[in-house]
Amino acid sequence: MNKKVILIGHFGVGKTSLVKRFVHSQFSEEYITTIGVKIDKKTLTVDGVIVNLLIWDIAGENSQQKVPKSYRLGAHGALYVFDITRPATYENMHQEIKALQEVMPDLPILVMANKKDLVSTEELNETLSKIQPYNAIATSAKTGELVNEAFEELTQKMTK
Amino acid sequence: MGQGLGFQQLRKLLLEQDWEDRKELAQKLEQLDSELNTREKLEERVNPILQDQEARIQREFPVLFGPQITESIKKQIKESQDEVVEVLYPIIGRMIKKYITSEIQKLSDQIDAQMEMAFSWEGWKIRIKAWISGTPQKDLMLSKLIEPKIEEIHVIEKNSGMLMGSYTKKEGLDRDMVAGMLTAIKSFVEDAFETEAQELESIDYQNYKIIIKSFNSFFIAVVCTGKLNAAFKDKIDDELLSFSEKVLNKAKHPDKEEVQPDVIEQGLAEYFQDFEDLNE
């Protein structure tokens, strides 16, 4: 079964690095901004079901309203990524997720708090409490921590 | 006298070992001096070390000197463009000449083949076609040389960009990703120019042309090569309409929303495998 996953979030939060870590098990410190959209594919087996994930890594924008609507259409799941070290990347998260849910009411959405390797446990907990009621998975594209788990959790939600 | 002899003997006893050591040391020094000052002997000792170093430099040359060489070539080209052009001009000129000669040879061979065909049944068919359509016979013969061909067809869900089925003559990139990127390009163009009622109909890149036919919930991308004429496009349009009507409806699972890709792929192969032969 094929599923379309979209990655959204501000620029520089690490969307492309998360995809690179998940699909190719690689990480690079170099920052290359995504132009438009980049599509990758990865096959997962979840609960005995083979799922082809078509991952649309959408170019980051300060506001998600600037992202072409058509990139989001037909998505089966979404990953909202923010950078733990930059409050500006999660300050408007509630409104942006709400706007997405208005267009696609049943869309499973998972929040990823990325760049965990750059903060202490206290700083992480403080940030996570700020984004309540959303529960984010704290990931690090650099170390690979919880990256696969996040994609797998979303896949499980999509196949239910 | 007795005292003197005793002293001599004592001295001999005490210093004999020192003398021997000194003698041995002097011999070693002499040998070392000879090794250092005789080229052959020195080479014998130093050569293995130099050979090892040489092998290491050869092995690691790109890593050790690659960046400096690239930088110095860049600088050299930038600073002496005229000289570089002077050196490269004859080489590039010869390459272009060779390429053009080879292409003309190919064209000439194809024209020879067409001339041989002139008195065959195929030749008469072209003459009759030229007479009926009013197109010059040479144009028809030339268009035959660069005949359009279908290379790939992808049936893609409109919103999600998911591949519903495809047909290709050669294995290339991952088809799911091609379908996604085609959808993204199509969406981007339509969004960027805010043309809600209009849709992207084709993408051209050198010898390839992608014809995009949009339907309600999906679109079909046909990748073609050669010179596409109106008749060929018409024929593609007709076949795509007939295909969507007959195959796609059948491919939709009666109970579910999902389509059966194998039915689509089988249908595409049936419709388009011999498409060029039908294009008469």
XYZ file of C-alpha atoms in Angstrom:
440
model
C 0.000 0.000 0.000
C 1.241 3.491 -0.881
C 0.904 6.445 1.497
C 1.744 10.105 0.971
C 3.406 11.812 3.934
C 4.063 15.544 4.001
C 6.731 17.225 6.109
C 5.914 20.780 7.065
C 7.503 23.405 9.294
C 9.610 26.565 9.214
C 12.825 26.755 7.210
C 15.934 25.316 8.822
C 14.126 23.118 11.375
C 15.690 19.981 9.886
C 12.941 18.462 7.711
C 15.348 17.447 4.944
C 17.859 16.118 7.482
C 15.138 13.992 9.124
C 14.188 12.503 5.736
C 17.857 11.933 4.902
C 18.373 10.193 8.259
C 15.213 8.088 7.872
C 15.627 7.117 4.198
C 19.417 7.018 3.750
C 20.684 6.776 7.389
C 22.887 9.818 6.791
C 23.422 13.237 8.337
C 25.279 16.297 7.098
C 26.004 19.550 8.956
C 25.757 21.437 5.661
C 22.556 23.444 5.265
C 21.053 23.445 1.794
C 17.637 25.014 1.594
C 14.942 22.998 -0.196
C 13.469 24.597 -3.277
C 9.830 23.733 -3.856
C 9.520 20.123 -2.822
C 11.695 17.023 -2.731
C 10.185 13.554 -2.858
C 11.706 10.419 -1.311
C 10.473 6.893 -0.859
C 10.897 4.327 1.896
C 9.243 0.986 2.433
C 8.219 0.019 5.967
C 6.536 -3.060 7.353
C 4.080 -2.141 10.073
C 1.995 -4.842 11.763
C 2.790 -7.197 8.892
C 1.623 -4.722 6.242
C 4.118 -3.451 3.637
C 3.741 0.302 3.281
C 5.495 2.451 0.675
C 5.914 5.911 2.129
C 6.159 8.686 -0.447
C 7.637 11.495 1.623
C 7.054 15.043 0.367
C 9.686 17.238 1.972
C 8.112 20.641 1.424
C 10.302 23.766 1.410
C 10.141 25.564 4.744
C 8.329 28.868 5.046
C 7.854 31.280 7.934
C 4.154 30.717 7.564
C 2.537 27.536 6.296
C -0.012 29.654 4.445
C 2.695 30.347 1.862
C 3.034 26.625 1.027
C 1.170 25.693 -2.190
C -2.113 24.043 -1.195
C -1.762 21.381 -3.833
C 1.362 19.911 -2.170
C -0.777 19.040 0.859
C -3.720 17.632 -1.053
C -4.227 13.887 -0.979
C -1.779 13.428 1.920
C -2.398 10.438 4.174
C -0.338 11.793 7.056
C 1.683 14.844 8.106
C 4.744 15.513 10.222
C 4.981 19.004 11.703
C 8.622 19.684 12.519
C 9.951 22.461 14.733
C 13.389 23.401 16.091
C 13.608 23.161 19.912
C 16.261 25.913 19.949
C 14.172 28.479 17.994
C 10.867 29.497 19.652
C 9.781 31.267 16.439
C 9.453 27.844 14.802
C 6.728 26.651 17.223
C 5.038 29.880 18.351
C 2.331 29.640 15.675
C 2.186 25.843 15.587
C -1.332 25.604 17.066
C -2.875 27.894 14.437
C -0.980 26.237 11.612
C -2.017 22.717 12.626
C -5.594 23.910 13.098
C -5.568 25.425 9.602
C -4.323 22.131 8.177
C -7.011 20.196 10.037
C -9.682 22.480 8.636
C -8.677 21.513 5.093
C -8.054 17.844 5.929
C -10.058 16.928 9.063
C -9.054 13.259 9.362
C -5.378 13.703 8.586
C -3.109 12.041 11.196
C -0.552 14.642 12.304
C 2.541 13.996 14.383
C 4.676 16.771 15.889
C 8.453 16.360 15.909
C 10.610 18.506 18.214
C 13.914 18.333 16.377
C 17.562 19.123 17.283
C 17.295 17.430 20.675
C 21.079 16.994 20.682
C 21.518 20.769 21.114
C 19.576 21.215 24.373
C 19.614 19.924 27.940
C 16.822 17.808 29.411
C 15.509 20.838 31.365
C 15.390 23.006 28.239
C 13.654 20.231 26.307
C 11.015 19.731 29.019
C 10.407 23.464 29.214
C 9.822 23.660 25.443
C 7.590 20.583 25.433
C 5.427 22.094 28.169
C 5.018 25.260 26.105
C 3.453 23.419 23.158
C 0.815 21.563 25.211
C -1.735 20.068 24.473
C 0.354 18.702 21.620
C 2.723 15.882 22.497
C 5.843 16.059 20.403
C 8.387 13.342 19.758
C 11.806 14.792 20.578
C 14.125 13.771 17.753
C 17.647 14.390 16.558
C 18.420 14.018 12.880
C 22.092 14.259 13.855
C 22.163 11.275 16.211
C 19.155 9.533 14.663
C 17.351 9.406 18.037
C 13.654 8.511 17.669
C 13.595 9.409 13.959
C 12.570 5.961 12.706
C 10.159 5.615 15.643
C 8.377 8.852 14.673
C 7.896 7.769 11.051
C 6.749 4.327 12.217
C 4.229 5.819 14.639
C 2.756 7.985 11.889
C 2.613 4.977 9.533
C 0.707 3.025 12.190
C -1.778 5.885 12.533
C -2.221 6.036 8.754
C -2.858 2.328 8.331
C -5.397 2.012 11.139
C 112.471 -1.552 37.028
C 110.304 -4.052 38.829
C 107.931 -1.184 39.664
C 107.845 0.011 36.027
C 106.986 -3.445 34.715
C 104.285 -3.818 37.300
C 102.805 -0.463 36.273
C 102.839 -1.475 32.598
C 101.059 -4.709 33.375
C 98.480 -2.913 35.517
C 97.874 -0.388 32.760
C 97.448 -3.167 30.214
C 95.003 -4.937 32.473
C 92.957 -1.806 33.153
C 92.865 -0.274 29.676
C 92.843 -3.299 27.389
C 89.046 -3.393 27.216
C 88.895 0.363 26.489
C 91.359 -0.001 23.650
C 89.338 -2.778 22.097
C 86.132 -0.732 22.422
C 87.836 2.256 20.886
C 89.146 0.165 18.036
C 85.651 -1.266 17.393
C 84.119 2.233 17.545
C 86.709 3.533 15.085
C 85.856 0.660 12.710
C 82.128 1.402 12.965
C 82.753 5.104 12.312
C 84.823 4.220 9.277
C 82.043 1.947 7.997
C 79.416 4.628 8.583
C 81.569 7.201 6.864
C 81.940 4.879 3.902
C 78.172 4.215 3.792
C 77.358 7.933 3.895
C 79.931 9.003 1.379
C 79.601 6.136 -1.099
C 76.542 6.726 -3.299
C 75.830 3.047 -4.025
C 75.895 2.099 -0.367
C 73.743 5.066 0.651
C 71.229 4.286 -2.116
C 70.967 0.725 -0.856
C 69.757 2.003 2.527
C 67.688 5.000 1.492
C 65.967 3.621 -1.631
C 63.437 1.377 0.194
C 62.316 4.363 2.291
C 61.982 6.586 -0.764
C 60.054 3.865 -2.607
C 57.621 3.552 0.289
C 57.110 7.316 0.313
C 56.618 7.373 -3.453
C 53.993 4.613 -3.248
C 52.194 6.485 -0.444
C 52.154 9.742 -2.411
C 50.881 7.935 -5.519
C 48.183 6.242 -3.466
C 47.053 9.361 -1.630
C 47.793 11.932 -4.320
C 44.140 13.013 -4.882
C 43.627 13.513 -1.140
C 46.959 15.261 -0.516
C 47.035 17.554 -3.539
C 43.538 17.401 -5.144
C 42.183 20.669 -3.678
C 45.402 22.602 -4.466
C 45.466 21.310 -8.048
C 41.775 22.163 -8.614
C 42.351 25.611 -7.137
C 45.456 26.228 -9.232
C 43.710 25.030 -12.446
C 40.755 27.297 -11.675
C 43.103 30.228 -11.114
C 45.097 29.436 -14.221
C 41.952 29.246 -16.385
C 40.625 32.481 -14.903
C 43.868 34.369 -15.372
C 44.766 33.136 -18.812
C 41.463 32.528 -20.600
C 42.878 33.429 -24.009
C 45.617 30.823 -23.756
C 43.142 28.169 -22.572
C 40.799 28.944 -25.474
C 43.731 28.738 -27.853
C 44.667 25.301 -26.551
C 41.128 23.917 -26.360
C 39.769 25.446 -29.570
C 41.309 22.892 -31.964
C 40.347 19.963 -29.707
C 36.718 21.071 -29.262
C 36.550 21.972 -32.951
C 37.686 18.473 -33.903
C 35.159 16.931 -31.483
C 32.269 18.940 -32.929
C 33.397 18.153 -36.472
C 33.579 14.443 -35.644
C 30.131 14.484 -34.039
C 28.521 16.330 -36.963
C 30.208 14.000 -39.481
C 28.912 10.977 -37.607
C 25.374 12.408 -37.382
C 25.382 13.287 -41.119
C 26.575 9.759 -41.860
C 23.664 8.350 -39.827
C 21.182 10.603 -41.636
C 22.701 9.677 -44.975
C 22.376 5.954 -44.137
C 18.752 6.469 -43.161
C 18.046 8.395 -46.375
C 19.681 5.593 -48.361
C 17.365 3.147 -46.643
C 14.388 5.380 -47.468
C 15.480 5.646 -51.115
C 15.709 1.886 -51.333
C 12.212 1.817 -49.936
C 11.028 4.320 -52.570
C 9.926 1.677 -55.023
C 8.591 -0.648 -52.386
C 4.988 -0.830 -51.183
C 5.962 1.512 -48.297
C 7.244 4.052 -50.834
C 4.018 4.000 -52.807
C 2.095 4.445 -49.556
C 4.073 7.644 -48.799
C 3.477 8.938 -52.337
C -0.275 8.360 -52.063
C -0.314 9.932 -48.561
C 1.601 12.977 -49.883
C -0.782 13.309 -52.810
C -3.895 13.070 -50.608
C -2.644 15.296 -47.767
C -0.869 17.832 -49.974
C 2.292 17.479 -47.843
C 5.530 17.363 -49.853
C 6.869 13.833 -50.186
C 10.295 14.860 -48.749
C 8.607 16.159 -45.563
C 6.790 12.885 -45.114
C 10.021 10.949 -45.637
C 11.871 13.185 -43.145
C 9.113 12.873 -40.548
C 9.387 9.111 -40.976
C 13.079 9.419 -39.976
C 12.269 11.209 -36.719
C 9.110 9.277 -35.992
C 7.488 9.997 -32.622
C 7.540 7.197 -30.094
C 5.958 6.609 -26.702
C 8.629 5.815 -24.107
C 6.619 5.785 -20.872
C 3.078 6.333 -19.642
C 2.118 7.051 -16.042
C -1.412 7.181 -14.667
C -1.286 9.416 -11.580
C -3.874 10.329 -8.949
C -4.421 14.068 -9.244
C -4.254 15.305 -5.651
C -1.909 12.930 -3.913
C 0.446 12.278 -6.836
C 0.276 8.541 -6.119
C 1.012 6.291 -9.069
C -2.029 4.277 -10.148
C -0.196 2.344 -12.847
C 2.453 2.781 -15.499
C 3.915 1.360 -18.689
C 7.540 1.784 -19.721
C 9.833 0.302 -22.364
C 12.972 0.702 -20.238
C 13.551 0.551 -16.511
C 14.727 3.858 -15.127
C 14.045 5.924 -12.040
C 11.629 4.830 -9.351
C 8.207 5.311 -10.962
C 6.490 6.309 -7.701
C 8.949 9.152 -7.286
C 8.594 10.205 -10.945
C 4.810 10.334 -10.458
C 5.225 12.450 -7.320
C 7.624 14.897 -8.941
C 5.415 15.263 -12.059
C 2.478 16.073 -9.774
C 4.583 18.579 -7.844
C 5.748 20.304 -11.069
C 2.178 20.394 -12.408
C 0.802 21.734 -9.090
C 3.583 24.299 -8.821
C 2.988 25.733 -12.311
C -0.766 25.844 -11.797
C -0.424 27.460 -8.347
C 2.334 29.871 -9.338
C 0.378 31.365 -12.204
C -2.970 31.090 -10.386
C -4.553 29.464 -13.382
C -7.340 27.527 -11.715
C -9.246 26.843 -14.891
C -6.110 26.032 -16.873
C -3.778 23.100 -16.609
C -0.238 22.253 -17.585
C -0.493 20.290 -20.834
C 3.084 19.462 -21.717
C 6.681 19.640 -20.542
C 9.491 19.809 -23.128
C 13.113 18.884 -22.549
C 15.293 18.568 -25.626
C 14.378 15.312 -27.385
C 11.663 14.429 -24.905
C 8.170 15.761 -24.535
C 5.756 14.858 -21.751
C 2.141 15.171 -22.804
C -0.186 15.597 -19.823
C -3.843 14.712 -20.178
C -5.957 15.698 -17.177
C -9.109 13.901 -16.135
C -11.319 14.492 -13.121
C -9.482 12.598 -10.398
C -6.291 11.614 -12.189
C -3.969 12.637 -15.010
C -1.953 10.667 -17.523
C 1.619 11.644 -18.405
C 2.896 10.303 -21.733
C 6.659 10.604 -22.285
C 7.444 10.767 -26.032
C 10.527 11.142 -28.231
C 10.826 12.201 -31.887
C 8.954 14.870 -33.780
C 5.399 15.015 -32.519
C 2.901 15.962 -35.189
C -0.766 16.846 -34.804
C -1.899 13.439 -36.073
C 0.198 11.654 -33.447
C -1.166 13.867 -30.655
C -4.719 13.278 -31.880
C -4.135 9.569 -31.890
C -2.754 9.713 -28.332
C -5.795 11.751 -27.232
C -8.191 9.212 -28.740
C -6.374 6.244 -27.238
C -6.162 7.868 -23.797
C -9.871 8.649 -23.792
C -10.761 5.142 -24.867
C -8.284 3.679 -22.339
C -9.663 5.721 -19.438
C -13.207 4.815 -20.334
C -12.621 1.092 -20.765
C -9.738 0.244 -18.423
C -9.814 2.730 -15.566
C -13.459 2.156 -14.730
C -12.800 -1.560 -14.644
C -9.689 -1.038 -12.454
C -11.638 0.668 -9.708
C -12.465 -1.798 -6.999
C -16.244 -2.027 -6.723
C -16.276 -1.666 -2.914
C -13.159 0.360 -2.171
C -11.825 3.676 -3.405
C -8.482 2.162 -4.339
C -7.727 1.054 -7.879
C -6.047 -2.158 -8.945
C -2.650 -1.189 -10.460
C -2.202 -4.537 -12.246
C -5.407 -3.988 -14.253
C -4.161 -0.520 -15.297
C -0.687 -1.771 -16.206
C -2.087 -4.624 -18.257
C -4.447 -2.191 -19.995
C -1.634 0.274 -20.721
C 0.499 -2.480 -22.239
C -2.412 -3.651 -24.419
C -3.199 -0.145 -25.639
C 0.264 1.273 -26.120
C 2.693 -1.594 -26.805
C 2.209 -1.367 -30.570
C 1.064 2.235 -30.610
C 3.678 3.393 -33.173
C 2.645 0.678 -35.642
C -0.938 1.871 -35.389
C 0.110 5.446 -36.095
C -0.366 5.218 -39.847
